[in-house]
Amino acid sequence: MEENRVEWLPHLTSEVVADARGPEFDAYLVALEGWRRGLTLKWHVKNKEKFSEMKTWFVDKPGKLFSLSSKDKTHYFFRTRGDKVSNEAVEIGADKEQTKIYLTQTKVRTPEGKRFFPSSQNNEEIFKYASKIGYPIVLKPTDGSFGRGVITNIGNEEELINALNYLCSDLNYTDVIVERFIPGKEYRIYVIDEQVVAAIHRIPANVLGDGFNTIQTLIEMKNEERKRNPRLISCLIKVNNELKEFLSKAGYHLESVPEKNERIFLTDKSNISIGGDPVDVLDILPEEIKNTAIRAIKAIPGLNHGAVDLIIEEDKPVEQAGVVLEINPTAQIGSLLFPMKGKARDVPAAIIDFYFPETKEMVTEKERIYFDFNDVLEPLLTKTASTTMVSAAPVGKIYAKKYTVSGDVQGIDYHRGLRKQAFERKLSGYVTNLENGDIDIVVLGTDENNVNDFKNAITGDPERSDVRGIRETDWTEPVKVGFEVKVDLKLQIEQLKHMKQEMDALQKELRQVERQYKKYYNSLSWQLMTPFRKIADLVKYFRRLAGK
């Protein structure tokens, strides 16, 4: 496994972002930053408030739409895009042909290309255009994303026919772009308010040989590494027919054993979502390339911030080398915060700076607090609410302690009493059982006296506990807002086993009762007594009438 030197942000640890995955990941990162600065954070269901006017998609599941408010203003966000970005900009960014038109008008380099509507009968126009711009070419859907349907480095008409058949017949696309293939390295650059705040080199999915393991095993090892990255855990390398065919063309198969330090590429697509490696390059990216990205964002009306995907073309002077492939107004930013190599760049902070500049200088210890994402979304997921507000974040100097308590202290009622004491003191934290019979209690708050006084709460419930010792230490790790009574895994398993045993016993008893009932119902005595039961029912009926 190769060495990857990486530096992530101290206030965005794996623990802090563990609850957010997939499409909700980026929204959580931006929302968390605003909330930590003291802004009021609300999560919304689709079409609520201003969201009915914003371009959004795939928002049936909550977790992508939120608002942040200060005393005098509110801004609405769909994932990483706020309401300062116009709907027109979103529509242009989604249409690759329109994007090309705007870029070309402002003299920003973009691959020469044209839109076509292929058919199964006649694609002669496509073949003529491909010959005109010259092979190799790229074929991709006009409105595609995540690298789906993109076929690069098509070398001749036969390969183009196969690519068209794949896009139109297998993937059912009817609207495509044919463009000139540009050789070079691909980058994602994030621009906010005419400033480049982050940039990564996107390297296509690959493995590094060690001289011993097969490509299949190296992929599994690489995926284990990716699982330790909060962004890449949802972007594993998938072994499919496309990957196998790519390897075959290069003379390899899954059981091949690459030489030591031999890099084997598994695709020519650089998308992070399909296994690409994000490598931070902000500090070494030429200014000329940064300026190209800034000009690209400015070329789109109403676009104040977003991502630019570009290629630095090989064998070109740097001032001419930047070629813009796409512009994304609703870009994923996880790979900019969690690269495989290099420094993380605080894009959420830059976004909040842009929308709420008055919070730039706010002093917070933001690395020490976060909120429970799942708990916050629960009312929206269960449809018991259309908006949910996150409890305010503590702002200012934060104090935290860990108390390790020994004795007879693992009773659940005692722990619930500790939670009540924490709420009364406006403290956050948790209590959890240890295997040796002790418990750990962590408390955090902005009032130092309340944090220190919690030691009295620990010994203040002798009816439900027997405290024999307390060890106190300072606590610097992140803490969720609120107070959680954590049940250890061993106890949870025992409780589940007990519940299952009770359920099995009840089901067995129910089956026995059903058998007895059927047996009695079918018996002769039951059938003989039927007339008498009917007479008894009539008597009861007339008595009720007489009593009225």
Coordinates of C-alpha atoms in Angstrom, one line a residue:
M1 CA 0.0 0.0 0.0
E2 CA 1.5 3.4 -1.0
E3 CA 2.1 6.2 1.5
N4 CA -0.5 9.0 1.3
R5 CA 0.4 12.1 3.3
V6 CA -2.9 13.8 4.1
E7 CA -4.0 16.6 6.4
W8 CA -7.7 16.9 7.2
L9 CA -9.4 19.7 9.1
P10 CA -9.4 19.2 12.9
H11 CA -13.1 20.3 13.2
L12 CA -14.3 17.7 10.6
T13 CA -13.2 14.4 12.1
S14 CA -14.6 11.0 10.9
E15 CA -16.7 10.9 14.0
V16 CA -18.3 14.3 13.4
V17 CA -19.4 13.4 9.8
A18 CA -20.2 9.7 10.4
D19 CA -24.0 10.3 10.3
A20 CA -24.0 11.9 6.8
R21 CA -23.5 9.8 3.7
G22 CA -24.0 10.0 0.0
P23 CA -26.1 13.0 -1.3
E24 CA -26.6 14.4 2.2
F25 CA -22.9 14.6 3.0
D26 CA -22.2 18.0 1.3
A27 CA -25.4 19.6 2.7
Y28 CA -24.4 18.5 6.2
L29 CA -20.9 20.0 5.9
V30 CA -22.2 23.5 4.9
A31 CA -25.1 23.4 7.4
L32 CA -22.8 22.4 10.2
E33 CA -20.4 25.3 9.5
G34 CA -23.2 27.8 9.6
W35 CA -24.7 26.3 12.8
R36 CA -21.4 26.4 14.5
R37 CA -21.2 30.1 13.9
G38 CA -24.4 30.7 15.8
L39 CA -26.7 30.9 12.8
T40 CA -30.2 29.3 13.2
L41 CA -30.3 26.0 11.2
K42 CA -33.5 24.5 9.9
W43 CA -34.0 21.5 7.7
H44 CA -37.0 21.4 5.3
V45 CA -39.0 19.0 3.2
K46 CA -39.4 19.6 -0.5
N47 CA -41.3 22.7 -1.8
K48 CA -41.3 24.2 1.7
E49 CA -40.9 28.0 1.9
K50 CA -38.5 29.3 -0.8
F51 CA -37.5 25.9 -2.1
S52 CA -40.6 25.8 -4.3
E53 CA -38.8 28.5 -6.3
M54 CA -35.4 26.9 -6.4
K55 CA -34.1 24.3 -8.9
T56 CA -33.8 21.1 -6.9
W57 CA -33.9 17.3 -7.6
F58 CA -34.0 14.0 -5.7
V59 CA -35.3 15.7 -2.6
D60 CA -38.1 13.3 -1.6
K61 CA -35.7 12.0 1.1
P62 CA -35.0 14.9 3.6
G63 CA -31.4 16.0 4.3
K64 CA -30.5 18.1 1.3
L65 CA -32.6 21.3 1.9
F66 CA -31.8 23.6 4.7
S67 CA -31.9 27.3 5.7
L68 CA -29.5 29.4 7.8
S69 CA -30.7 32.6 9.5
S70 CA -29.0 35.5 11.3
K71 CA -31.0 38.2 13.1
D72 CA -31.6 40.1 9.9
K73 CA -31.6 37.6 7.0
T74 CA -32.2 34.0 5.9
H75 CA -30.6 32.1 3.1
Y76 CA -31.8 28.8 1.6
F77 CA -29.5 26.0 0.4
F78 CA -29.9 22.9 -1.8
R79 CA -26.8 20.9 -0.8
T80 CA -23.8 23.2 -1.5
R81 CA -25.8 25.7 -3.6
G82 CA -27.4 28.7 -1.9
D83 CA -30.1 31.1 -3.1
K84 CA -27.6 33.6 -4.5
V85 CA -27.1 31.3 -7.5
S86 CA -29.8 31.9 -10.1
N87 CA -32.0 29.1 -11.6
E88 CA -30.8 30.2 -15.0
A89 CA -27.2 29.4 -13.9
V90 CA -28.4 25.9 -12.8
E91 CA -30.1 25.3 -16.1
I92 CA -27.1 26.3 -18.1
G93 CA -24.7 24.2 -16.0
A94 CA -27.0 21.1 -16.6
D95 CA -27.0 21.6 -20.3
K96 CA -23.5 20.8 -21.7
E97 CA -24.3 22.5 -25.1
Q98 CA -25.5 25.7 -23.4
T99 CA -22.4 25.7 -21.2
K100 CA -20.2 25.5 -24.3
I101 CA -22.0 28.4 -25.9
Y102 CA -21.5 30.7 -22.9
L103 CA -17.9 29.7 -22.5
T104 CA -17.1 30.2 -26.1
Q105 CA -18.8 33.7 -26.1
T106 CA -16.4 34.8 -23.3
K107 CA -13.4 33.2 -25.0
V108 CA -12.9 30.5 -22.3
R109 CA -11.4 27.4 -23.9
T110 CA -13.7 24.4 -24.1
P111 CA -13.5 21.3 -26.3
E112 CA -15.0 21.8 -29.8
G113 CA -18.2 19.9 -29.8
K114 CA -21.8 19.6 -31.1
R115 CA -25.1 18.2 -29.9
F116 CA -26.9 15.4 -31.8
F117 CA -30.0 13.2 -31.5
P118 CA -28.9 9.8 -32.7
S119 CA -31.2 7.3 -34.2
S120 CA -31.0 3.6 -34.9
Q121 CA -31.4 4.2 -38.7
N122 CA -29.1 7.1 -39.7
N123 CA -26.2 8.7 -37.8
E124 CA -24.3 9.9 -40.9
E125 CA -24.2 13.5 -39.5
I126 CA -22.5 12.3 -36.4
F127 CA -19.9 10.4 -38.4
K128 CA -19.2 13.4 -40.7
Y129 CA -18.8 15.7 -37.7
A130 CA -16.4 13.3 -36.0
S131 CA -14.3 13.2 -39.1
K132 CA -14.3 17.0 -39.3
I133 CA -13.0 17.6 -35.8
G134 CA -10.7 14.6 -36.0
Y135 CA -10.4 11.4 -33.9
P136 CA -10.0 10.7 -31.1
I137 CA -13.3 12.1 -29.8
V138 CA -15.5 11.9 -26.7
L139 CA -19.2 10.9 -26.7
K140 CA -21.3 11.8 -23.7
P141 CA -25.0 12.5 -22.7
T142 CA -26.0 16.1 -22.9
D143 CA -27.4 16.1 -19.3
G144 CA -25.3 13.3 -17.7
S145 CA -23.5 13.4 -14.4
F146 CA -21.1 11.3 -12.3
G147 CA -19.3 10.1 -15.4
R148 CA -22.4 8.0 -16.5
G149 CA -22.4 7.3 -20.2
V150 CA -19.1 9.2 -20.9
I151 CA -16.9 7.4 -23.4
T152 CA -13.5 8.9 -24.1
N153 CA -10.7 8.5 -26.5
I154 CA -12.9 7.0 -29.3
G155 CA -10.3 6.3 -32.1
N156 CA -12.3 5.5 -35.2
E157 CA -15.8 5.2 -36.7
E158 CA -16.2 1.6 -35.7
E159 CA -15.6 2.4 -32.1
L160 CA -18.0 5.4 -32.4
I161 CA -20.7 3.0 -33.7
N162 CA -20.2 0.7 -30.7
A163 CA -20.3 3.7 -28.4
L164 CA -23.5 5.0 -29.9
N165 CA -25.1 1.6 -29.6
Y166 CA -24.1 1.4 -25.9
L167 CA -25.5 4.9 -25.1
C168 CA -28.7 4.7 -27.1
S169 CA -29.6 1.0 -26.8
D170 CA -28.2 0.0 -23.4
L171 CA -28.5 3.3 -21.5
N172 CA -31.4 4.7 -23.4
Y173 CA -29.9 8.2 -24.1
T174 CA -31.3 10.1 -27.0
D175 CA -29.4 13.4 -26.7
V176 CA -25.6 13.4 -26.9
I177 CA -22.6 15.6 -27.3
V178 CA -19.7 14.7 -29.6
E179 CA -16.5 16.6 -28.8
R180 CA -12.8 16.6 -29.5
F181 CA -10.7 14.5 -27.1
I182 CA -8.2 16.6 -25.1
P183 CA -5.2 14.7 -23.7
G184 CA -4.2 15.8 -20.3
K185 CA -4.8 15.7 -16.5
E186 CA -8.2 16.5 -15.1
Y187 CA -8.9 18.8 -12.2
R188 CA -11.8 20.1 -10.1
I189 CA -11.5 23.7 -9.0
Y190 CA -14.0 25.4 -6.6
V191 CA -14.5 29.1 -7.1
I192 CA -16.4 31.5 -4.7
D193 CA -16.8 35.2 -5.4
E194 CA -13.9 35.3 -8.0
Q195 CA -11.5 33.4 -5.7
V196 CA -10.2 29.8 -6.1
V197 CA -10.7 28.2 -2.6
A198 CA -9.9 24.6 -3.4
A199 CA -8.5 22.4 -6.2
I200 CA -7.9 18.7 -6.7
H201 CA -6.3 16.6 -9.3
R202 CA -8.8 13.8 -10.2
I203 CA -6.9 10.6 -11.0
P204 CA -8.8 7.8 -12.6
A205 CA -9.3 4.7 -10.4
N206 CA -6.1 2.7 -10.1
V207 CA -4.0 0.3 -8.0
L208 CA -0.3 0.2 -7.3
G209 CA 1.4 -3.2 -7.8
D210 CA 3.4 -4.8 -5.0
G211 CA 4.8 -7.8 -6.9
F212 CA 2.7 -10.2 -4.9
N213 CA -1.0 -9.5 -5.0
T214 CA -3.4 -9.8 -8.0
I215 CA -5.3 -6.8 -9.3
Q216 CA -8.5 -8.2 -7.7
T217 CA -6.8 -8.3 -4.3
L218 CA -5.2 -4.8 -4.8
I219 CA -8.7 -3.4 -5.6
E220 CA -10.0 -4.9 -2.3
M221 CA -7.1 -3.4 -0.5
K222 CA -7.6 0.0 -2.1
N223 CA -11.3 -0.1 -1.2
E224 CA -10.4 -0.8 2.5
E225 CA -8.3 2.3 2.3
R226 CA -11.2 4.3 0.8
K227 CA -13.5 3.1 3.5
R228 CA -11.4 5.0 6.0
N229 CA -12.1 8.3 4.2
P230 CA -15.5 9.9 5.1
R231 CA -16.1 10.9 1.5
L232 CA -14.7 7.9 -0.4
I233 CA -16.5 5.3 1.8
S234 CA -19.4 5.8 -0.6
C235 CA -17.2 5.9 -3.7
L236 CA -15.6 2.4 -3.8
I237 CA -14.1 0.8 -6.9
K238 CA -16.7 -1.5 -8.4
V239 CA -15.6 -4.6 -10.4
N240 CA -17.9 -4.7 -13.4
N241 CA -17.8 -5.5 -17.1
E242 CA -16.6 -2.1 -18.1
L243 CA -13.6 -2.4 -15.7
K244 CA -12.8 -5.9 -17.0
E245 CA -12.9 -4.7 -20.6
F246 CA -10.7 -1.8 -19.8
L247 CA -8.1 -4.1 -18.2
S248 CA -8.4 -6.5 -21.1
K249 CA -7.6 -3.8 -23.7
A250 CA -4.5 -2.9 -21.6
G251 CA -3.4 -6.6 -21.6
Y252 CA -4.4 -7.4 -18.0
H253 CA -7.1 -9.3 -16.1
L254 CA -8.2 -9.5 -12.5
E255 CA -5.8 -12.3 -11.7
S256 CA -2.8 -10.5 -13.2
V257 CA 0.0 -9.7 -10.6
P258 CA 1.5 -6.3 -11.4
E259 CA 5.2 -5.6 -10.7
K260 CA 6.2 -3.6 -7.6
N261 CA 5.3 0.1 -8.0
E262 CA 3.6 -0.6 -11.4
R263 CA 0.4 1.5 -11.5
I264 CA -2.5 -0.1 -13.2
F265 CA -5.4 2.1 -14.3
L266 CA -8.9 0.6 -14.1
T267 CA -10.7 3.2 -16.2
D268 CA -10.0 6.4 -18.1
K269 CA -12.7 8.3 -16.3
S270 CA -11.6 10.5 -13.5
N271 CA -14.8 10.8 -11.5
I272 CA -14.4 10.4 -7.8
S273 CA -17.8 8.7 -7.5
I274 CA -16.5 5.7 -9.5
G275 CA -13.2 5.2 -7.7
G276 CA -11.1 8.2 -8.7
D277 CA -8.4 9.5 -6.4
P278 CA -8.7 13.2 -5.2
V279 CA -5.3 14.8 -4.7
D280 CA -5.1 18.4 -3.3
V281 CA -3.1 20.7 -5.7
L282 CA -4.3 24.2 -4.6
D283 CA -0.8 25.4 -3.6
I284 CA 0.9 24.2 -6.8
L285 CA -1.9 25.0 -9.4
P286 CA -0.6 27.7 -11.8
E287 CA -2.3 31.1 -11.5
E288 CA -3.2 31.0 -15.2
I289 CA -5.2 27.8 -14.6
K290 CA -6.9 29.4 -11.6
N291 CA -7.8 32.4 -13.7
T292 CA -9.3 30.2 -16.4
A293 CA -11.6 28.7 -13.7
I294 CA -12.6 32.1 -12.4
R295 CA -13.4 33.3 -15.9
A296 CA -15.5 30.2 -16.5
I297 CA -17.7 30.8 -13.5
K298 CA -18.1 34.5 -14.4
A299 CA -19.2 33.4 -17.9
I300 CA -22.4 31.9 -16.5
P301 CA -25.1 34.6 -15.6
G302 CA -26.1 34.4 -11.9
L303 CA -23.3 32.0 -10.9
N304 CA -21.5 33.3 -7.8
H305 CA -19.9 30.0 -6.8
G306 CA -19.5 26.5 -8.1
A307 CA -17.0 23.9 -9.4
V308 CA -15.2 23.9 -12.7
D309 CA -14.0 20.6 -14.2
L310 CA -11.1 21.2 -16.6
I311 CA -8.2 19.6 -18.3
I312 CA -4.7 21.0 -18.5
E313 CA -3.9 20.1 -22.0
E314 CA -0.5 18.4 -22.7
D315 CA 2.2 20.2 -24.7
K316 CA 0.5 23.6 -24.5
P317 CA 1.8 26.9 -22.9
V318 CA 0.3 27.2 -19.5
E319 CA -1.7 30.3 -20.4
Q320 CA -3.4 28.3 -23.2
A321 CA -3.6 24.9 -21.5
G322 CA -6.7 25.2 -19.4
V323 CA -9.7 23.6 -21.2
V324 CA -13.0 23.7 -19.3
L325 CA -15.1 20.5 -19.6
E326 CA -18.1 21.2 -17.3
I327 CA -19.4 23.7 -14.8
N328 CA -21.3 22.5 -11.7
P329 CA -23.4 25.0 -9.7
T330 CA -24.4 22.2 -7.2
A331 CA -21.1 20.6 -6.8
Q332 CA -20.0 17.9 -4.4
I333 CA -17.3 19.2 -2.2
G334 CA -16.4 16.1 -0.1
S335 CA -13.3 15.2 -2.0
L336 CA -12.0 18.8 -1.5
L337 CA -12.3 18.3 2.3
F338 CA -11.2 14.7 2.4
P339 CA -8.5 14.2 -0.3
M340 CA -6.4 11.1 -0.4
K341 CA -3.2 13.2 -0.5
G342 CA -2.5 16.8 0.5
K343 CA -4.4 19.3 2.5
A344 CA -8.1 19.6 3.1
R345 CA -9.6 22.9 2.0
D346 CA -12.4 24.5 4.1
V347 CA -15.0 25.1 1.3
P348 CA -18.0 25.2 3.7
A349 CA -16.3 28.0 5.6
A350 CA -15.8 29.9 2.4
I351 CA -19.4 29.4 1.4
I352 CA -20.7 30.7 4.8
D353 CA -18.3 33.6 4.5
F354 CA -19.9 34.5 1.2
Y355 CA -23.5 34.3 2.4
F356 CA -22.9 35.6 6.0
P357 CA -19.7 37.8 5.9
E358 CA -20.5 39.3 9.3
T359 CA -19.7 35.8 10.9
K360 CA -16.2 35.6 9.6
E361 CA -14.5 36.9 12.7
M362 CA -16.8 35.1 15.1
V363 CA -14.8 33.2 17.8
T364 CA -16.0 29.7 18.2
E365 CA -14.4 26.4 19.2
K366 CA -16.2 24.7 16.4
E367 CA -14.1 21.5 16.4
R368 CA -15.6 20.6 19.7
I369 CA -19.3 20.5 18.9
Y370 CA -21.7 19.0 16.4
F371 CA -25.3 17.8 16.2
D372 CA -26.9 14.4 15.6
F373 CA -27.9 14.5 12.0
N374 CA -30.2 11.4 12.2
D375 CA -32.1 12.7 15.2
V376 CA -32.6 16.1 13.5
L377 CA -34.1 14.5 10.3
E378 CA -36.3 12.0 12.1
P379 CA -39.4 14.3 12.2
L380 CA -39.1 14.9 8.5
L381 CA -38.5 11.2 7.6
T382 CA -41.5 10.2 9.7
K383 CA -43.6 13.1 8.2
T384 CA -44.5 14.4 11.6
A385 CA -43.1 17.8 10.6
S386 CA -42.2 19.7 7.5
T387 CA -39.5 21.8 9.1
T388 CA -37.2 21.0 12.0
M389 CA -34.9 23.4 13.9
V390 CA -31.5 22.3 15.3
S391 CA -30.9 23.4 18.9
A392 CA -28.6 26.4 19.1
A393 CA -24.9 25.7 19.2
P394 CA -22.9 27.0 22.2
V395 CA -21.0 30.0 21.1
G396 CA -17.9 31.3 23.0
K397 CA -15.4 29.6 25.2
I398 CA -16.1 25.9 25.8
Y399 CA -15.2 23.8 28.8
A400 CA -15.4 20.0 28.9
K401 CA -14.6 17.3 31.4
K402 CA -14.6 13.5 31.4
Y403 CA -15.5 11.7 34.7
T404 CA -14.6 8.0 35.0
V405 CA -16.8 6.7 37.8
S406 CA -16.4 3.4 39.6
G407 CA -18.8 1.5 41.9
D408 CA -22.3 0.2 41.3
V409 CA -23.1 2.8 38.6
Q410 CA -24.3 1.0 35.5
G411 CA -28.0 1.2 36.2
I412 CA -30.1 2.7 33.4
D413 CA -32.3 4.8 35.9
Y414 CA -29.1 6.3 37.4
H415 CA -28.0 7.2 33.9
R416 CA -31.3 8.9 33.1
G417 CA -30.9 10.9 36.3
L418 CA -27.5 12.1 35.1
R419 CA -29.1 13.2 31.8
K420 CA -31.7 15.2 33.7
Q421 CA -28.9 16.9 35.7
A422 CA -27.0 17.7 32.5
F423 CA -30.1 19.3 31.0
E424 CA -30.7 21.4 34.1
R425 CA -27.1 22.7 33.9
K426 CA -27.4 23.2 30.0
L427 CA -24.6 20.8 29.4
S428 CA -24.1 18.4 26.5
G429 CA -22.3 15.0 26.5
Y430 CA -22.9 11.4 27.2
V431 CA -22.6 8.5 29.7
T432 CA -21.4 5.1 28.6
N433 CA -20.7 1.8 30.3
L434 CA -17.2 0.3 30.4
E435 CA -16.4 -3.4 30.4
N436 CA -14.9 -3.3 33.9
G437 CA -18.1 -2.0 35.5
D438 CA -17.1 1.6 35.5
I439 CA -18.8 4.4 33.5
D440 CA -17.4 7.3 31.5
I441 CA -19.3 10.6 31.7
V442 CA -18.4 13.5 29.3
V443 CA -19.9 16.9 29.8
L444 CA -19.4 20.1 27.8
G445 CA -20.7 23.6 28.1
T446 CA -19.9 27.3 28.1
D447 CA -20.3 27.8 31.9
E448 CA -17.2 26.5 33.6
N449 CA -18.9 26.3 37.0
N450 CA -21.7 24.1 35.7
V451 CA -19.1 21.7 34.1
N452 CA -17.2 21.5 37.3
D453 CA -20.3 21.2 39.5
F454 CA -21.5 18.2 37.6
K455 CA -19.2 16.2 39.9
N456 CA -21.8 16.8 42.6
A457 CA -24.6 15.4 40.4
I458 CA -22.6 12.1 40.1
T459 CA -22.7 11.5 43.8
G460 CA -26.2 13.0 44.3
D461 CA -28.3 9.9 43.6
P462 CA -27.4 7.3 46.3
E463 CA -30.7 5.5 45.9
R464 CA -29.9 4.4 42.3
S465 CA -26.1 4.2 42.6
D466 CA -23.1 3.5 44.8
V467 CA -20.2 5.7 43.7
R468 CA -16.9 4.6 45.1
G469 CA -14.5 6.7 43.0
I470 CA -14.3 9.5 40.5
R471 CA -11.4 10.2 38.2
E472 CA -11.5 13.6 36.4
T473 CA -9.7 14.6 33.2
D474 CA -10.0 17.4 30.7
W475 CA -11.8 16.5 27.4
T476 CA -10.9 17.8 24.0
E477 CA -12.7 15.4 21.6
P478 CA -15.9 16.5 19.7
V479 CA -19.2 16.2 21.6
K480 CA -22.8 16.1 20.2
V481 CA -25.1 18.7 21.4
G482 CA -27.6 17.2 23.9
F483 CA -26.9 14.4 26.4
E484 CA -26.9 10.8 25.3
V485 CA -27.3 7.7 27.4
K486 CA -25.2 5.2 25.5
V487 CA -25.9 1.5 25.9
D488 CA -22.9 -0.6 25.4
L489 CA -23.0 -3.2 22.6
K490 CA -22.9 -6.2 24.9
L491 CA -25.9 -5.0 26.8
Q492 CA -27.8 -4.2 23.5
I493 CA -27.2 -7.7 22.3
E494 CA -28.4 -9.2 25.6
Q495 CA -31.5 -7.0 25.5
L496 CA -32.3 -8.0 21.9
K497 CA -31.8 -11.7 22.8
H498 CA -34.2 -11.3 25.7
M499 CA -36.8 -9.5 23.5
K500 CA -36.5 -12.3 20.9
Q501 CA -37.0 -15.0 23.5
E502 CA -40.1 -13.2 24.8
M503 CA -41.5 -12.8 21.3
D504 CA -40.9 -16.5 20.5
A505 CA -42.7 -17.5 23.8
L506 CA -45.7 -15.2 23.0
Q507 CA -45.9 -16.6 19.4
K508 CA -45.8 -20.1 20.7
E509 CA -48.6 -19.4 23.3
L510 CA -50.6 -17.7 20.5
R511 CA -50.4 -20.8 18.3
Q512 CA -51.5 -23.0 21.2
V513 CA -54.5 -20.8 21.9
E514 CA -55.4 -20.8 18.2
R515 CA -55.2 -24.6 18.0
Q516 CA -57.4 -24.9 21.2
Y517 CA -60.0 -22.5 19.8
K518 CA -60.2 -24.3 16.5
K519 CA -60.5 -27.6 18.3
Y520 CA -63.3 -26.3 20.5
Y521 CA -65.1 -24.5 17.6
N522 CA -65.3 -27.7 15.6
S523 CA -66.4 -29.8 18.6
L524 CA -69.9 -31.2 18.9
S525 CA -70.7 -29.3 22.2
W526 CA -69.9 -26.0 20.5
Q527 CA -72.3 -26.8 17.7
L528 CA -75.1 -28.0 20.0
M529 CA -74.8 -24.9 22.2
T530 CA -75.2 -22.5 19.2
P531 CA -79.1 -22.0 19.5
F532 CA -78.7 -21.3 23.3
R533 CA -76.0 -18.7 22.6
K534 CA -78.3 -16.9 20.1
I535 CA -81.2 -16.9 22.7
A536 CA -78.8 -15.4 25.3
D537 CA -77.7 -12.7 22.8
L538 CA -81.4 -11.8 22.2
V539 CA -82.1 -11.6 25.9
K540 CA -79.1 -9.2 26.4
Y541 CA -80.3 -7.1 23.5
F542 CA -83.9 -6.7 24.9
R543 CA -82.5 -5.9 28.3
R544 CA -80.5 -3.1 26.8
L545 CA -83.6 -1.7 25.1
A546 CA -85.6 -1.9 28.3
G547 CA -82.9 0.0 30.2
K548 CA -83.0 2.9 27.8

